[in-house]
PDB file of C-alpha atoms in Angstrom:
ATOM      1  CA  MET A 206       9.320  15.318 -40.716  1.00 72.00           C
ATOM      2  CA  SER A 207      12.479  15.865 -38.651  1.00 77.00           C
ATOM      3  CA  GLU A 208      10.365  16.992 -35.682  1.00 76.00           C
ATOM      4  CA  LEU A 209       8.455  13.711 -35.854  1.00 80.00           C
ATOM      5  CA  ILE A 210      11.745  11.793 -35.786  1.00 83.00           C
ATOM      6  CA  PHE A 211      13.021  13.843 -32.813  1.00 80.00           C
ATOM      7  CA  HIS A 212       9.814  13.079 -30.897  1.00 78.00           C
ATOM      8  CA  THR A 213       9.739   9.393 -31.867  1.00 85.00           C
ATOM      9  CA  LEU A 214      13.279   8.304 -30.941  1.00 86.00           C
ATOM     10  CA  PRO A 215      12.918   8.954 -27.182  1.00 84.00           C
ATOM     11  CA  VAL A 216       9.558   7.168 -27.191  1.00 86.00           C
ATOM     12  CA  ILE A 217      11.151   4.101 -28.781  1.00 90.00           C
ATOM     13  CA  LEU A 218      13.811   4.071 -26.061  1.00 88.00           C
ATOM     14  CA  ALA A 219      11.152   4.510 -23.373  1.00 88.00           C
ATOM     15  CA  VAL A 220       9.283   1.490 -24.719  1.00 91.00           C
ATOM     16  CA  ALA A 221      12.570  -0.430 -24.637  1.00 91.00           C
ATOM     17  CA  SER A 222      12.877   0.475 -20.949  1.00 90.00           C
ATOM     18  CA  PHE A 223      10.230  -2.157 -20.198  1.00 92.00           C
ATOM     19  CA  TRP A 224      13.013  -4.677 -20.926  1.00 92.00           C
ATOM     20  CA  SER A 225      15.612  -2.926 -18.765  1.00 90.00           C
ATOM     21  CA  ASN A 226      15.631  -5.607 -16.098  1.00 91.00           C
ATOM     22  CA  THR A 227      19.104  -4.759 -14.778  1.00 91.00           C
ATOM     23  CA  GLU A 228      20.680  -1.624 -13.373  1.00 91.00           C
ATOM     24  CA  ARG A 229      23.199  -1.479 -16.258  1.00 93.00           C
ATOM     25  CA  LYS A 230      20.490  -1.733 -18.924  1.00 93.00           C
ATOM     26  CA  LEU A 231      18.579   1.006 -17.116  1.00 91.00           C
ATOM     27  CA  LEU A 232      21.626   3.282 -17.120  1.00 93.00           C
ATOM     28  CA  LEU A 233      22.327   2.577 -20.811  1.00 94.00           C
ATOM     29  CA  LEU A 234      18.736   3.394 -21.721  1.00 91.00           C
ATOM     30  CA  ASN A 235      18.889   6.531 -19.599  1.00 89.00           C
ATOM     31  CA  LEU A 236      22.000   7.622 -21.505  1.00 93.00           C
ATOM     32  CA  GLY A 237      20.198   6.999 -24.787  1.00 92.00           C
ATOM     33  CA  LEU A 238      17.270   9.048 -23.522  1.00 86.00           C
ATOM     34  CA  CYS A 239      19.638  11.864 -22.542  1.00 88.00           C
ATOM     35  CA  VAL A 240      21.051  11.978 -26.072  1.00 91.00           C
ATOM     36  CA  THR A 241      17.698  11.839 -27.866  1.00 87.00           C
ATOM     37  CA  ILE A 242      15.895  14.251 -25.535  1.00 82.00           C
ATOM     38  CA  ALA A 243      18.800  16.717 -25.683  1.00 87.00           C
ATOM     39  CA  ALA A 244      18.575  16.603 -29.477  1.00 88.00           C
ATOM     40  CA  LEU A 245      14.813  17.174 -29.344  1.00 81.00           C
ATOM     41  CA  LEU A 246      15.149  20.083 -26.922  1.00 80.00           C
ATOM     42  CA  ALA A 247      17.945  21.604 -29.031  1.00 87.00           C
ATOM     43  CA  PHE A 248      15.703  21.328 -32.084  1.00 85.00           C
ATOM     44  CA  GLN A 249      13.060  23.236 -30.116  1.00 80.00           C
ATOM     45  CA  GLN A 250      15.706  25.689 -28.840  1.00 82.00           C
ATOM     46  CA  ALA A 251      14.965  24.889 -25.189  1.00 76.00           C
ATOM     47  CA  TRP A 252      18.566  25.540 -24.124  1.00 76.00           C
ATOM     48  CA  GLY A 253      18.036  25.237 -20.379  1.00 70.00           C
ATOM     49  CA  GLY A 254      16.629  21.760 -20.924  1.00 72.00           C
ATOM     50  CA  VAL A 255      19.524  20.894 -23.242  1.00 83.00           C
ATOM     51  CA  LEU A 256      22.007  21.908 -20.545  1.00 78.00           C
ATOM     52  CA  VAL A 257      20.249  19.860 -17.878  1.00 75.00           C
ATOM     53  CA  ILE A 258      20.043  16.784 -20.092  1.00 80.00           C
ATOM     54  CA  THR A 259      23.669  17.112 -21.237  1.00 86.00           C
ATOM     55  CA  VAL A 260      24.961  17.273 -17.666  1.00 82.00           C
ATOM     56  CA  ALA A 261      22.680  14.331 -16.883  1.00 84.00           C
ATOM     57  CA  GLY A 262      24.250  12.357 -19.712  1.00 90.00           C
ATOM     58  CA  ILE A 263      27.707  13.074 -18.291  1.00 89.00           C
ATOM     59  CA  SER A 264      26.580  11.833 -14.871  1.00 86.00           C
ATOM     60  CA  THR A 265      25.086   8.682 -16.384  1.00 90.00           C
ATOM     61  CA  THR A 266      28.275   8.074 -18.358  1.00 93.00           C
ATOM     62  CA  TYR A 267      30.344   8.382 -15.159  1.00 91.00           C
ATOM     63  CA  ARG A 268      28.183   5.775 -13.415  1.00 91.00           C
ATOM     64  CA  LEU A 269      28.337   3.420 -16.403  1.00 93.00           C
ATOM     65  CA  ILE A 270      32.102   3.682 -16.714  1.00 94.00           C
ATOM     66  CA  THR A 271      33.026   3.466 -13.035  1.00 92.00           C
ATOM     67  CA  ASN A 272      30.076   1.417 -11.721  1.00 90.00           C
ATOM     68  CA  LYS A 273      30.760   3.089  -8.367  1.00 90.00           C
ATOM     69  CA  LEU A 274      28.454   4.870  -5.974  1.00 92.00           C
ATOM     70  CA  VAL A 275      29.446   8.209  -4.492  1.00 89.00           C
ATOM     71  CA  SER A 276      29.177   9.050  -0.769  1.00 90.00           C
ATOM     72  CA  SER A 277      26.205  11.130   0.328  1.00 89.00           C
ATOM     73  CA  LYS A 278      28.400  14.172   1.052  1.00 91.00           C
ATOM     74  CA  ILE A 279      30.073  14.106  -2.347  1.00 90.00           C
ATOM     75  CA  THR A 280      26.698  13.470  -4.017  1.00 89.00           C
ATOM     76  CA  ALA A 281      25.244  16.531  -2.289  1.00 91.00           C
ATOM     77  CA  VAL A 282      28.224  18.695  -3.283  1.00 91.00           C
ATOM     78  CA  LEU A 283      28.069  17.530  -6.917  1.00 85.00           C
ATOM     79  CA  ILE A 284      24.323  18.131  -7.112  1.00 89.00           C
ATOM     80  CA  VAL A 285      24.715  21.623  -5.623  1.00 91.00           C
ATOM     81  CA  ILE A 286      27.528  22.490  -8.060  1.00 87.00           C
ATOM     82  CA  MET A 287      25.658  21.130 -11.077  1.00 81.00           C
ATOM     83  CA  SER A 288      22.414  22.790  -9.950  1.00 84.00           C
ATOM     84  CA  ALA A 289      24.225  26.106  -9.452  1.00 87.00           C
ATOM     85  CA  LEU A 290      25.589  25.889 -12.991  1.00 81.00           C
ATOM     86  CA  ILE A 291      22.084  25.330 -14.314  1.00 78.00           C
ATOM     87  CA  GLY A 292      20.805  28.182 -12.127  1.00 80.00           C
ATOM     88  CA  VAL A 293      23.420  30.560 -13.524  1.00 83.00           C
ATOM     89  CA  ILE A 294      22.524  29.634 -17.110  1.00 78.00           C
ATOM     90  CA  ASN A 295      18.810  30.045 -16.342  1.00 77.00           C
ATOM     91  CA  ASN A 296      19.471  33.405 -14.676  1.00 81.00           C
ATOM     92  CA  LEU A 297      21.563  34.643 -17.626  1.00 81.00           C
ATOM     93  CA  SER A 298      18.837  33.615 -20.045  1.00 76.00           C
ATOM     94  CA  GLY A 299      16.098  35.171 -17.899  1.00 78.00           C
ATOM     95  CA  LYS A 300      14.411  31.794 -17.407  1.00 73.00           C
ATOM     96  CA  THR A 301      13.961  31.810 -13.643  1.00 73.00           C
ATOM     97  CA  GLY A 302      10.318  30.902 -13.152  1.00 77.00           C
ATOM     98  CA  LEU A 303       8.815  27.806 -11.587  1.00 81.00           C
ATOM     99  CA  LEU A 304       8.544  26.186 -15.002  1.00 84.00           C
ATOM    100  CA  GLU A 305      12.306  26.371 -15.496  1.00 79.00           C
ATOM    101  CA  LEU A 306      12.863  24.813 -12.073  1.00 83.00           C
ATOM    102  CA  MET A 307      10.989  21.636 -13.014  1.00 87.00           C
ATOM    103  CA  PRO A 308      13.835  20.200 -15.154  1.00 81.00           C
ATOM    104  CA  LEU A 309      16.204  21.076 -12.311  1.00 83.00           C
ATOM    105  CA  ILE A 310      14.053  19.147  -9.833  1.00 88.00           C
ATOM    106  CA  THR A 311      14.047  16.190 -12.221  1.00 86.00           C
ATOM    107  CA  PHE A 312      17.790  16.548 -12.573  1.00 85.00           C
ATOM    108  CA  ILE A 313      18.300  16.441  -8.795  1.00 90.00           C
ATOM    109  CA  PHE A 314      16.263  13.246  -8.366  1.00 93.00           C
ATOM    110  CA  TYR A 315      17.979  11.516 -11.277  1.00 89.00           C
ATOM    111  CA  ARG A 316      21.480  12.521 -10.201  1.00 90.00           C
ATOM    112  CA  PHE A 317      20.901  11.484  -6.601  1.00 93.00           C
ATOM    113  CA  GLY A 318      19.661   8.097  -7.777  1.00 93.00           C
ATOM    114  CA  GLU A 319      22.522   7.602 -10.209  1.00 91.00           C
ATOM    115  CA  LEU A 320      25.311   8.752  -7.961  1.00 91.00           C
ATOM    116  CA  HIS A 321      24.184   7.399  -4.602  1.00 93.00           C
ATOM    117  CA  CYS A 322      21.609   4.579  -4.956  1.00 93.00           C
ATOM    118  CA  ARG A 323      21.592   0.965  -5.996  1.00 92.00           C
ATOM    119  CA  GLU A 324      18.924  -0.318  -8.353  1.00 93.00           C
ATOM    120  CA  ALA A 325      15.768   0.014  -6.201  1.00 94.00           C
ATOM    121  CA  GLY A 326      16.635   3.537  -5.045  1.00 95.00           C
ATOM    122  CA  LEU A 327      17.752   4.517  -8.540  1.00 94.00           C
ATOM    123  CA  ARG A 328      14.466   3.348 -10.010  1.00 95.00           C
ATOM    124  CA  MET A 329      12.397   5.200  -7.392  1.00 96.00           C
ATOM    125  CA  CYS A 330      14.365   8.405  -7.993  1.00 96.00           C
ATOM    126  CA  MET A 331      13.742   7.977 -11.716  1.00 94.00           C
ATOM    127  CA  VAL A 332      10.016   7.453 -11.158  1.00 96.00           C
ATOM    128  CA  ILE A 333       9.775  10.714  -9.211  1.00 97.00           C
ATOM    129  CA  GLY A 334      12.026  12.613 -11.622  1.00 94.00           C
ATOM    130  CA  SER A 335      10.166  11.285 -14.652  1.00 93.00           C
ATOM    131  CA  ALA A 336       6.823  12.284 -13.157  1.00 96.00           C
ATOM    132  CA  VAL A 337       8.046  15.865 -12.655  1.00 95.00           C
ATOM    133  CA  PHE A 338       9.543  15.990 -16.158  1.00 90.00           C
ATOM    134  CA  THR A 339       6.325  14.601 -17.657  1.00 94.00           C
ATOM    135  CA  VAL A 340       4.417  17.530 -16.169  1.00 95.00           C
ATOM    136  CA  TYR A 341       7.079  19.932 -17.501  1.00 91.00           C
ATOM    137  CA  ALA A 342       6.836  18.399 -20.978  1.00 88.00           C
ATOM    138  CA  LEU A 343       3.038  18.632 -20.953  1.00 93.00           C
ATOM    139  CA  ILE A 344       3.170  22.300 -19.957  1.00 93.00           C
ATOM    140  CA  THR A 345       5.734  23.100 -22.670  1.00 88.00           C
ATOM    141  CA  HIS A 346       3.896  20.987 -25.278  1.00 88.00           C
ATOM    142  CA  THR A 347       6.875  18.702 -25.809  1.00 80.00           C
ATOM    143  CA  TRP A 348       4.719  15.674 -26.489  1.00 82.00           C
ATOM    144  CA  GLY A 349       7.493  13.246 -27.368  1.00 79.00           C
ATOM    145  CA  VAL A 350       9.205  13.958 -24.059  1.00 80.00           C
ATOM    146  CA  ALA A 351       5.907  13.708 -22.167  1.00 89.00           C
ATOM    147  CA  VAL A 352       5.157  10.275 -23.611  1.00 90.00           C
ATOM    148  CA  THR A 353       8.769   9.190 -23.126  1.00 87.00           C
ATOM    149  CA  GLU A 354       8.975  10.251 -19.498  1.00 89.00           C
ATOM    150  CA  SER A 355       5.590   8.771 -18.575  1.00 95.00           C
ATOM    151  CA  LEU A 356       6.572   5.426 -20.130  1.00 94.00           C
ATOM    152  CA  PHE A 357       9.953   5.581 -18.389  1.00 91.00           C
ATOM    153  CA  ALA A 358       8.225   6.276 -15.060  1.00 95.00           C
ATOM    154  CA  MET A 359       5.844   3.338 -15.577  1.00 96.00           C
ATOM    155  CA  SER A 360       8.620   0.887 -16.510  1.00 95.00           C
ATOM    156  CA  ASN A 361      10.763   1.932 -13.553  1.00 95.00           C
ATOM    157  CA  LEU A 362       7.793   1.692 -11.193  1.00 97.00           C
ATOM    158  CA  TRP A 363       7.081  -1.800 -12.537  1.00 96.00           C
ATOM    159  CA  TYR A 364      10.653  -2.949 -11.908  1.00 95.00           C
ATOM    160  CA  TRP A 365      10.739  -1.227  -8.510  1.00 96.00           C
ATOM    161  CA  VAL A 366       7.613  -3.167  -7.458  1.00 96.00           C
ATOM    162  CA  ARG A 367       9.208  -6.398  -8.706  1.00 94.00           C
ATOM    163  CA  LEU A 368      12.395  -5.667  -6.736  1.00 94.00           C
ATOM    164  CA  LYS A 369      10.383  -4.991  -3.568  1.00 92.00           C
ATOM    165  CA  ARG A 370       8.401  -8.213  -4.013  1.00 92.00           C
ATOM    166  CA  THR A 371      11.615 -10.179  -4.473  1.00 89.00           C
ATOM    167  CA  VAL A 372      13.060  -8.684  -1.276  1.00 86.00           C
ATOM    168  CA  GLN A 373       9.851  -9.429   0.661  1.00 86.00           C
ATOM    169  CA  SER A 374       9.727 -13.001  -0.654  1.00 84.00           C
ATOM    170  CA  ALA A 375      13.352 -13.570   0.325  1.00 82.00           C
ATOM    171  CA  ALA A 376      12.664 -12.244   3.840  1.00 75.00           C
ATOM    172  CA  VAL A 377       9.902 -14.772   4.427  1.00 69.00           C
TER     173      VAL A 377
END
């Protein structure tokens, strides 16, 4: 029963993402997803994933609190430092295969979007990151995460298309 709850909560938040029509709502939902997915991965004892999602939640919290973008140089340095930390943990746990790199790739796209991009760029980074994490979740049979990430990718793609249409309409 508890496993069903752990799989359902992220899906509920992913469905709610279809109403995340602002950058702030998107970041709040992403933080909620970080918390629920970290709990699910901890329940499944996928500690590398828990670490990635926890650091992601910290990054999202920073962006929500400060509402500031970081320069490209600082973004790159932060991503390298955070990625190195994840790499060390993966190396210590013996989880160094391609499969373990997929959450890291997701992490890099999400963090770049959060730290350096406004709404359209953030959403595109989340679409790409969510697509990679969906594949990871399918491979690891984490169905709640797979459904969650695919829904999150679809909602962000929908809003990205709307943003692009608005920009094109304003240019005409």
